[in-house]
Short mmCIF file of C-alpha atoms and ligand atoms in Angstrom, two decimals:
data_model
loop_
_atom_site.label_atom_id
_atom_site.label_comp_id
_atom_site.label_asym_id
_atom_site.label_seq_id
_atom_site.Cartn_x
_atom_site.Cartn_y
_atom_site.Cartn_z
CA MET A 1 30.18 -32.68 -128.34
CA PRO A 2 33.75 -31.38 -128.27
CA LEU A 3 34.19 -27.64 -128.49
CA ASN A 4 34.31 -26.53 -132.09
CA LEU A 5 36.69 -24.34 -134.08
CA GLY A 6 36.00 -20.67 -133.39
CA GLU A 7 34.16 -21.26 -130.09
CA VAL A 8 35.34 -19.42 -126.99
CA VAL A 9 36.51 -21.97 -124.43
CA PRO A 10 34.12 -21.43 -121.51
CA ASP A 11 35.68 -20.10 -118.33
CA PHE A 12 35.95 -22.50 -115.38
CA GLU A 13 37.54 -22.78 -111.97
CA SER A 14 39.46 -25.90 -111.14
CA GLU A 15 41.97 -27.47 -108.79
CA THR A 16 45.39 -28.31 -110.24
CA ASN A 17 48.54 -29.83 -108.77
CA GLU A 18 49.78 -26.22 -108.42
CA GLY A 19 46.60 -24.97 -106.66
CA PRO A 20 43.29 -23.52 -107.87
CA ILE A 21 43.03 -21.71 -111.21
CA LYS A 22 40.47 -19.52 -112.95
CA PHE A 23 40.95 -20.56 -116.56
CA HIS A 24 40.49 -17.25 -118.41
CA GLU A 25 42.62 -15.45 -115.84
CA TRP A 26 45.29 -18.13 -116.27
CA LEU A 27 45.11 -17.77 -120.09
CA GLY A 28 45.45 -13.97 -120.07
CA ASN A 29 45.97 -12.95 -123.68
CA SER A 30 48.39 -15.74 -124.47
CA TRP A 31 48.21 -18.65 -126.89
CA ALA A 32 47.68 -21.91 -125.00
CA ILE A 33 47.20 -25.66 -125.33
CA LEU A 34 44.79 -27.59 -123.14
CA PHE A 35 45.35 -31.33 -123.52
CA SER A 36 43.40 -34.08 -121.81
CA HIS A 37 44.34 -37.57 -120.65
CA PRO A 38 42.46 -40.65 -119.43
CA ARG A 39 44.20 -41.23 -116.09
CA ASP A 40 47.24 -40.71 -113.91
CA TYR A 41 49.74 -43.58 -113.63
CA THR A 42 48.94 -45.02 -117.07
CA PRO A 43 51.65 -45.80 -119.62
CA VAL A 44 50.63 -43.91 -122.77
CA CYS A 45 49.71 -40.82 -120.71
CA THR A 46 53.11 -40.95 -119.01
CA THR A 47 54.88 -40.90 -122.39
CA GLU A 48 52.69 -38.02 -123.62
CA LEU A 49 53.01 -35.77 -120.56
CA GLY A 50 56.74 -36.55 -120.41
CA ARG A 51 57.26 -35.59 -124.05
CA ALA A 52 55.22 -32.41 -123.55
CA ALA A 53 57.39 -31.53 -120.53
CA LYS A 54 60.59 -32.02 -122.58
CA LEU A 55 59.15 -29.77 -125.30
CA ALA A 56 58.09 -27.03 -122.84
CA PRO A 57 60.91 -24.66 -123.98
CA GLU A 58 59.60 -24.96 -127.56
CA PHE A 59 56.08 -23.99 -126.46
CA GLN A 60 57.50 -21.16 -124.36
CA ARG A 61 59.52 -19.87 -127.36
CA ARG A 62 56.23 -19.60 -129.28
CA GLY A 63 54.49 -17.84 -126.36
CA VAL A 64 52.17 -20.81 -125.77
CA LYS A 65 51.06 -21.70 -122.23
CA MET A 66 50.53 -25.39 -121.49
CA ILE A 67 47.95 -27.05 -119.27
CA ALA A 68 46.97 -30.73 -119.08
CA LEU A 69 43.83 -32.34 -117.67
CA SER A 70 43.55 -35.79 -116.16
CA CYS A 71 40.66 -37.49 -114.36
CA ASP A 72 42.27 -37.83 -110.95
CA ASP A 73 42.64 -35.49 -108.00
CA ALA A 74 45.42 -33.00 -107.36
CA GLU A 75 47.12 -35.23 -104.77
CA SER A 76 47.31 -38.05 -107.31
CA HIS A 77 48.72 -35.61 -109.91
CA ARG A 78 51.44 -34.50 -107.45
CA GLY A 79 52.49 -38.12 -106.90
CA TRP A 80 52.40 -38.97 -110.63
CA ILE A 81 54.46 -35.88 -111.49
CA LYS A 82 57.40 -37.44 -109.59
CA ASP A 83 57.22 -40.36 -112.05
CA LEU A 84 56.87 -37.97 -114.99
CA GLU A 85 59.91 -35.95 -113.90
CA ALA A 86 61.98 -39.13 -113.63
CA TYR A 87 60.65 -40.49 -116.94
CA CYS A 88 61.45 -37.40 -119.00
CA GLY A 89 64.48 -36.25 -117.02
CA VAL A 90 63.39 -32.63 -116.39
CA GLY A 91 64.60 -32.83 -112.79
CA SER A 92 62.82 -33.06 -109.47
CA GLY A 93 60.42 -30.15 -108.81
CA LYS A 94 60.89 -28.86 -112.38
CA PHE A 95 57.70 -30.17 -114.00
CA PRO A 96 56.86 -27.25 -116.29
CA TYR A 97 53.04 -27.03 -116.54
CA PRO A 98 49.96 -27.59 -114.35
CA ILE A 99 47.61 -30.58 -114.57
CA ILE A 100 43.90 -29.92 -113.96
CA ALA A 101 42.30 -32.28 -111.43
CA ASP A 102 39.08 -33.36 -113.17
CA HIS A 103 38.43 -36.30 -110.80
CA ASP A 104 34.62 -36.06 -111.17
CA ARG A 105 34.88 -35.59 -115.00
CA THR A 106 32.99 -32.28 -114.89
CA LEU A 107 35.22 -30.69 -117.53
CA ALA A 108 35.62 -33.87 -119.60
CA VAL A 109 31.82 -34.02 -119.93
CA LYS A 110 31.39 -30.27 -120.47
CA PHE A 111 34.03 -30.16 -123.23
CA GLY A 112 33.07 -33.45 -124.95
CA MET A 113 36.30 -35.19 -124.04
CA LEU A 114 34.94 -38.69 -123.34
CA ASP A 115 35.85 -41.83 -125.29
CA PRO A 116 32.70 -44.04 -125.30
CA ASP A 117 34.63 -47.13 -126.44
CA GLU A 118 37.16 -47.15 -123.59
CA LEU A 119 35.67 -47.84 -120.16
CA ASN A 120 37.31 -47.88 -116.76
CA ASN A 121 36.82 -50.70 -114.21
CA GLU A 122 33.54 -49.12 -113.09
CA GLY A 123 32.22 -49.04 -116.71
CA MET A 124 32.65 -45.26 -117.01
CA PRO A 125 33.97 -43.85 -120.31
CA LEU A 126 37.60 -42.72 -120.09
CA THR A 127 38.66 -39.23 -121.00
CA ALA A 128 39.85 -39.09 -124.60
CA ARG A 129 43.10 -37.49 -125.76
CA VAL A 130 41.96 -34.03 -126.84
CA VAL A 131 44.15 -31.05 -127.66
CA TYR A 132 42.66 -27.59 -127.89
CA VAL A 133 44.99 -24.97 -129.31
CA ILE A 134 43.55 -21.73 -127.94
CA GLY A 135 44.23 -18.28 -129.37
CA PRO A 136 44.80 -15.03 -127.47
CA ASP A 137 41.05 -14.34 -128.01
CA HIS A 138 40.26 -17.53 -126.01
CA LYS A 139 38.83 -19.20 -129.14
CA VAL A 140 39.58 -22.76 -130.28
CA LYS A 141 42.00 -22.50 -133.22
CA THR A 142 42.63 -26.24 -133.60
CA LEU A 143 41.04 -29.36 -132.17
CA ILE A 144 42.77 -32.75 -132.13
CA LEU A 145 40.76 -35.72 -130.87
CA TYR A 146 42.38 -39.14 -130.36
CA PRO A 147 41.01 -42.21 -128.59
CA ALA A 148 42.42 -43.22 -125.21
CA THR A 149 44.35 -46.07 -126.86
CA SER A 150 46.61 -43.97 -129.15
CA GLY A 151 49.20 -41.39 -128.12
CA ARG A 152 49.43 -38.08 -129.96
CA ASN A 153 52.37 -36.55 -131.86
CA PHE A 154 53.60 -33.43 -130.08
CA ASP A 155 55.80 -32.43 -133.03
CA GLU A 156 52.54 -32.06 -134.98
CA ILE A 157 51.14 -29.85 -132.22
CA LEU A 158 54.15 -27.53 -132.51
CA ARG A 159 53.84 -27.60 -136.31
CA ILE A 160 50.18 -26.55 -136.28
CA ILE A 161 50.99 -23.79 -133.77
CA ASP A 162 53.67 -22.48 -136.16
CA SER A 163 51.11 -22.48 -138.96
CA LEU A 164 48.37 -20.84 -136.84
CA GLN A 165 50.69 -18.09 -135.63
CA LEU A 166 51.99 -17.43 -139.15
CA VAL A 167 48.56 -17.21 -140.79
CA ALA A 168 47.31 -15.01 -137.92
CA LYS A 169 49.94 -12.43 -138.97
CA HIS A 170 50.18 -12.80 -142.75
CA ASN A 171 47.72 -13.45 -145.57
CA VAL A 172 49.11 -16.89 -146.44
CA VAL A 173 48.10 -20.52 -145.91
CA THR A 174 50.34 -23.55 -145.35
CA PRO A 175 50.43 -26.68 -147.54
CA VAL A 176 50.59 -30.36 -146.70
CA ASP A 177 53.46 -31.35 -144.37
CA TRP A 178 54.57 -27.71 -144.17
CA LYS A 179 57.25 -26.89 -141.60
CA SER A 180 58.37 -23.47 -140.44
CA GLY A 181 60.75 -22.05 -143.06
CA ASP A 182 59.16 -23.89 -146.02
CA LYS A 183 57.41 -21.94 -148.76
CA VAL A 184 53.76 -21.09 -148.16
CA ILE A 185 50.70 -20.64 -150.37
CA VAL A 186 48.89 -17.48 -151.47
CA PRO A 187 45.18 -17.88 -150.62
CA PRO A 188 42.85 -18.28 -153.62
CA THR A 189 40.98 -15.11 -152.60
CA VAL A 190 43.96 -12.88 -153.52
CA PRO A 191 43.56 -11.50 -157.07
CA ALA A 192 46.53 -11.84 -159.45
CA ALA A 193 46.72 -8.04 -159.68
CA ASP A 194 47.64 -7.82 -155.96
CA LEU A 195 50.43 -10.40 -155.96
CA ALA A 196 53.44 -8.12 -156.59
CA LYS A 197 52.29 -5.57 -153.99
CA ASN A 198 51.34 -8.08 -151.28
CA TYR A 199 54.06 -10.70 -151.74
CA PRO A 200 57.30 -8.77 -152.35
CA LYS A 201 59.43 -11.94 -152.03
CA GLY A 202 57.81 -13.18 -155.25
CA VAL A 203 55.12 -15.67 -156.26
CA GLU A 204 55.66 -18.83 -158.24
CA VAL A 205 52.62 -20.37 -159.97
CA GLN A 206 52.62 -24.15 -160.33
CA PRO A 207 51.36 -25.09 -163.81
CA LEU A 208 48.48 -27.61 -163.73
CA PRO A 209 46.57 -29.38 -166.55
CA SER A 210 43.48 -27.22 -165.99
CA GLY A 211 45.50 -24.12 -166.84
CA LYS A 212 44.01 -22.46 -163.75
CA GLU A 213 46.57 -20.50 -161.74
CA TYR A 214 45.42 -21.36 -158.21
CA LEU A 215 48.49 -23.09 -156.75
CA ARG A 216 50.71 -20.10 -155.97
CA TYR A 217 53.75 -20.40 -153.71
CA THR A 218 55.64 -17.63 -151.97
CA PRO A 219 58.56 -17.75 -149.50
CA GLN A 220 57.52 -17.70 -145.84
CA PRO A 221 57.06 -14.05 -144.85
C1 BEZ B 301 47.40 -45.31 -121.18
O1 BEZ B 301 47.65 -44.15 -120.92
O2 BEZ B 301 48.28 -46.14 -121.30
C2 BEZ B 301 45.99 -45.75 -121.39
C3 BEZ B 301 44.98 -45.15 -120.66
C4 BEZ B 301 43.68 -45.56 -120.87
C5 BEZ B 301 43.38 -46.55 -121.80
C6 BEZ B 301 44.39 -47.12 -122.54
C7 BEZ B 301 45.71 -46.72 -122.34
#
Protein backbone atom coordinates (compact mmCIF):
# COMPACT_ATOMS: atom_id res chain seq x y z
CA MET A 1 0.00 0.00 0.00
CA PRO A 2 1.26 3.51 -0.71
CA LEU A 3 2.00 5.68 2.30
CA ASN A 4 -1.10 7.48 3.43
CA LEU A 5 -1.88 11.11 4.23
CA GLY A 6 -0.59 12.00 7.69
CA GLU A 7 1.92 9.13 7.90
CA VAL A 8 5.55 9.92 8.67
CA VAL A 9 7.68 8.86 5.70
CA PRO A 10 9.95 6.17 7.19
CA ASP A 11 13.64 7.01 7.32
CA PHE A 12 15.94 5.15 4.93
CA GLU A 13 19.49 5.20 3.64
CA SER A 14 20.06 5.06 -0.07
CA GLU A 15 22.55 5.62 -2.85
CA THR A 16 21.86 8.52 -5.22
CA ASN A 17 23.70 9.93 -8.22
CA GLU A 18 25.16 12.51 -5.78
CA GLY A 19 26.29 9.88 -3.20
CA PRO A 20 24.63 8.23 -0.20
CA ILE A 21 21.83 9.96 1.72
CA LYS A 22 20.03 9.44 5.02
CA PHE A 23 16.53 10.55 4.13
CA HIS A 24 15.41 12.31 7.33
CA GLU A 25 18.78 14.04 7.62
CA TRP A 26 18.45 15.15 3.98
CA LEU A 27 14.89 16.43 4.65
CA GLY A 28 15.85 18.46 7.73
CA ASN A 29 12.81 20.55 8.58
CA SER A 30 12.06 21.52 5.02
CA TRP A 31 9.08 20.83 2.77
CA ALA A 32 9.99 18.26 0.11
CA ILE A 33 8.71 16.25 -2.83
CA LEU A 34 9.74 12.65 -3.42
CA PHE A 35 8.68 11.51 -6.89
CA SER A 36 9.18 8.06 -8.37
CA HIS A 37 9.72 6.84 -11.92
CA PRO A 38 9.70 3.47 -13.70
CA ARG A 39 13.15 3.53 -15.30
CA ASP A 40 16.10 5.55 -16.55
CA TYR A 41 16.35 6.19 -20.31
CA THR A 42 12.58 6.00 -20.90
CA PRO A 43 10.70 8.72 -22.77
CA VAL A 44 7.90 9.80 -20.42
CA CYS A 45 10.30 9.78 -17.44
CA THR A 46 12.73 11.95 -19.39
CA THR A 47 10.01 14.56 -20.02
CA GLU A 48 8.94 14.49 -16.35
CA LEU A 49 12.40 14.78 -14.80
CA GLY A 50 13.32 17.44 -17.37
CA ARG A 51 10.24 19.52 -16.56
CA ALA A 52 10.91 19.14 -12.83
CA ALA A 53 14.49 20.33 -13.38
CA LYS A 54 13.26 23.42 -15.29
CA LEU A 55 10.85 24.17 -12.44
CA ALA A 56 13.51 23.75 -9.72
CA PRO A 57 13.68 27.54 -9.05
CA GLU A 58 9.91 27.51 -8.40
CA PHE A 59 10.28 24.70 -5.85
CA GLN A 60 13.25 26.48 -4.28
CA ARG A 61 11.23 29.73 -4.00
CA ARG A 62 8.65 27.78 -1.96
CA GLY A 63 11.35 26.19 0.24
CA VAL A 64 10.65 22.72 -1.17
CA LYS A 65 13.50 20.23 -1.61
CA MET A 66 13.24 17.84 -4.56
CA ILE A 67 14.30 14.21 -4.82
CA ALA A 68 13.40 11.65 -7.50
CA LEU A 69 13.57 7.85 -7.37
CA SER A 70 14.15 5.53 -10.30
CA CYS A 71 14.72 1.77 -10.40
CA ASP A 72 18.26 1.80 -11.75
CA ASP A 73 21.67 2.21 -10.13
CA ALA A 74 23.53 5.44 -9.45
CA GLU A 75 25.89 4.95 -12.40
CA SER A 76 22.92 4.64 -14.75
CA HIS A 77 21.38 7.79 -13.20
CA ARG A 78 24.63 9.73 -13.80
CA GLY A 79 24.60 8.74 -17.47
CA TRP A 80 20.88 9.51 -17.91
CA ILE A 81 21.29 12.91 -16.24
CA LYS A 82 23.46 13.98 -19.20
CA ASP A 83 20.45 13.30 -21.45
CA LEU A 84 18.13 15.10 -19.02
CA GLU A 85 20.38 18.17 -18.91
CA ALA A 86 20.44 18.31 -22.71
CA TYR A 87 16.68 17.68 -22.98
CA CYS A 88 15.64 20.46 -20.59
CA GLY A 89 18.54 22.82 -21.28
CA VAL A 90 19.66 23.39 -17.67
CA GLY A 91 23.31 23.10 -18.69
CA SER A 92 25.94 20.43 -18.22
CA GLY A 93 26.60 19.58 -14.54
CA LYS A 94 23.65 21.74 -13.42
CA PHE A 95 21.02 19.05 -12.82
CA PRO A 96 19.31 20.46 -9.73
CA TYR A 97 18.16 17.51 -7.58
CA PRO A 98 19.31 13.99 -6.64
CA ILE A 99 17.84 10.74 -8.00
CA ILE A 100 17.63 7.80 -5.59
CA ALA A 101 19.07 4.55 -6.97
CA ASP A 102 16.38 1.98 -6.14
CA HIS A 103 17.78 -0.70 -8.49
CA ASP A 104 16.52 -3.60 -6.33
CA ARG A 105 13.09 -1.90 -5.79
CA THR A 106 13.45 -1.96 -2.00
CA LEU A 107 11.89 1.48 -1.59
CA ALA A 108 9.33 1.03 -4.37
CA VAL A 109 8.02 -2.06 -2.55
CA LYS A 110 8.25 -0.50 0.91
CA PHE A 111 6.35 2.64 -0.14
CA GLY A 112 3.75 0.90 -2.36
CA MET A 113 5.03 2.45 -5.56
CA LEU A 114 4.56 -0.52 -7.91
CA ASP A 115 2.25 -0.57 -10.94
CA PRO A 116 0.94 -4.18 -11.23
CA ASP A 117 -0.33 -3.64 -14.79
CA GLU A 118 2.98 -2.51 -16.29
CA LEU A 119 5.68 -5.19 -16.36
CA ASN A 120 9.29 -4.99 -17.46
CA ASN A 121 10.93 -7.54 -19.80
CA GLU A 122 11.51 -9.88 -16.85
CA GLY A 123 7.79 -9.73 -15.87
CA MET A 124 8.46 -7.53 -12.82
CA PRO A 125 6.00 -4.70 -12.06
CA LEU A 126 7.38 -1.27 -12.95
CA THR A 127 7.58 1.52 -10.43
CA ALA A 128 4.53 3.76 -10.68
CA ARG A 129 4.62 7.56 -10.87
CA VAL A 130 4.09 8.57 -7.25
CA VAL A 131 4.55 12.02 -5.75
CA TYR A 132 4.72 12.46 -2.01
CA VAL A 133 4.57 16.07 -0.85
CA ILE A 134 6.22 15.93 2.57
CA GLY A 135 5.82 18.55 5.29
CA PRO A 136 8.48 19.89 7.66
CA ASP A 137 7.18 17.30 10.19
CA HIS A 138 8.15 14.51 7.71
CA LYS A 139 4.47 13.61 7.23
CA VAL A 140 2.78 12.96 3.87
CA LYS A 141 0.69 16.04 3.06
CA THR A 142 -0.36 14.96 -0.45
CA LEU A 143 -0.11 11.74 -2.41
CA ILE A 144 -0.40 11.58 -6.20
CA LEU A 145 -0.39 8.14 -7.82
CA TYR A 146 -0.26 7.73 -11.62
CA PRO A 147 0.37 4.59 -13.67
CA ALA A 148 3.68 4.17 -15.49
CA THR A 149 1.98 4.99 -18.80
CA SER A 150 0.87 8.58 -18.00
CA GLY A 151 3.06 11.55 -17.17
CA ARG A 152 2.13 13.89 -14.31
CA ASN A 153 1.44 17.63 -14.37
CA PHE A 154 4.12 19.50 -12.44
CA ASP A 155 2.12 22.75 -12.50
CA GLU A 156 -0.45 20.89 -10.39
CA ILE A 157 2.28 19.84 -7.97
CA LEU A 158 3.29 23.48 -7.49
CA ARG A 159 -0.37 24.46 -7.14
CA ILE A 160 -1.03 21.92 -4.37
CA ILE A 161 2.16 23.02 -2.58
CA ASP A 162 0.87 26.63 -2.67
CA SER A 163 -2.41 25.45 -1.17
CA LEU A 164 -0.74 23.25 1.48
CA GLN A 165 1.61 26.02 2.58
CA LEU A 166 -1.23 28.57 2.73
CA VAL A 167 -3.59 26.39 4.78
CA ALA A 168 -0.71 25.43 7.10
CA LYS A 169 -0.45 29.13 8.05
CA HIS A 170 -4.04 30.41 7.86
CA ASN A 171 -7.45 29.02 8.75
CA VAL A 172 -8.70 28.87 5.15
CA VAL A 173 -9.27 26.18 2.51
CA THR A 174 -8.86 26.44 -1.26
CA PRO A 175 -11.59 25.80 -3.85
CA VAL A 176 -11.59 23.95 -7.15
CA ASP A 177 -8.90 25.08 -9.62
CA TRP A 178 -7.60 27.61 -7.07
CA LYS A 179 -4.32 29.34 -7.90
CA SER A 180 -2.18 31.45 -5.61
CA GLY A 181 -3.73 34.94 -5.43
CA ASP A 182 -7.33 33.76 -6.00
CA LYS A 183 -9.91 34.13 -3.25
CA VAL A 184 -10.08 31.32 -0.70
CA ILE A 185 -12.83 29.75 1.39
CA VAL A 186 -13.62 30.08 5.09
CA PRO A 187 -13.84 26.56 6.59
CA PRO A 188 -17.35 25.45 7.63
CA THR A 189 -16.15 25.04 11.24
CA VAL A 190 -15.77 28.82 11.69
CA PRO A 191 -18.90 30.31 13.32
CA ALA A 192 -20.46 33.39 11.68
CA ALA A 193 -19.77 35.37 14.86
CA ASP A 194 -15.99 35.00 14.33
CA LEU A 195 -15.87 36.11 10.70
CA ALA A 196 -15.18 39.83 11.17
CA LYS A 197 -12.45 39.21 13.76
CA ASN A 198 -10.70 36.37 11.91
CA TYR A 199 -11.04 37.55 8.31
CA PRO A 200 -10.36 41.31 8.35
CA LYS A 201 -10.24 41.49 4.53
CA GLY A 202 -13.95 40.65 4.51
CA VAL A 203 -16.14 37.63 3.81
CA GLU A 204 -18.58 37.27 0.95
CA VAL A 205 -21.32 34.63 1.30
CA GLN A 206 -22.51 33.01 -1.92
CA PRO A 207 -26.31 32.69 -1.86
CA LEU A 208 -27.53 29.13 -2.55
CA PRO A 209 -31.06 27.68 -2.92
CA SER A 210 -30.84 25.94 0.47
CA GLY A 211 -30.43 29.32 2.16
CA LYS A 212 -27.53 27.84 4.14
CA GLU A 213 -24.55 30.18 4.38
CA TYR A 214 -21.71 27.66 3.99
CA LEU A 215 -19.94 28.91 0.84
CA ARG A 216 -17.98 31.85 2.23
CA TYR A 217 -15.16 33.47 0.27
CA THR A 218 -12.41 35.73 1.57
CA PRO A 219 -9.38 37.26 -0.19
CA GLN A 220 -6.18 35.21 0.14
CA PRO A 221 -4.55 36.19 3.44
C1 LIG B 1 8.26 5.97 -20.08
O1 LIG B 1 8.83 6.62 -19.23
O2 LIG B 1 8.18 6.35 -21.24
C2 LIG B 1 7.61 4.67 -19.73
C3 LIG B 1 8.17 3.88 -18.75
C4 LIG B 1 7.56 2.69 -18.43
C5 LIG B 1 6.38 2.29 -19.06
C6 LIG B 1 5.81 3.11 -20.01
C7 LIG B 1 6.42 4.31 -20.36
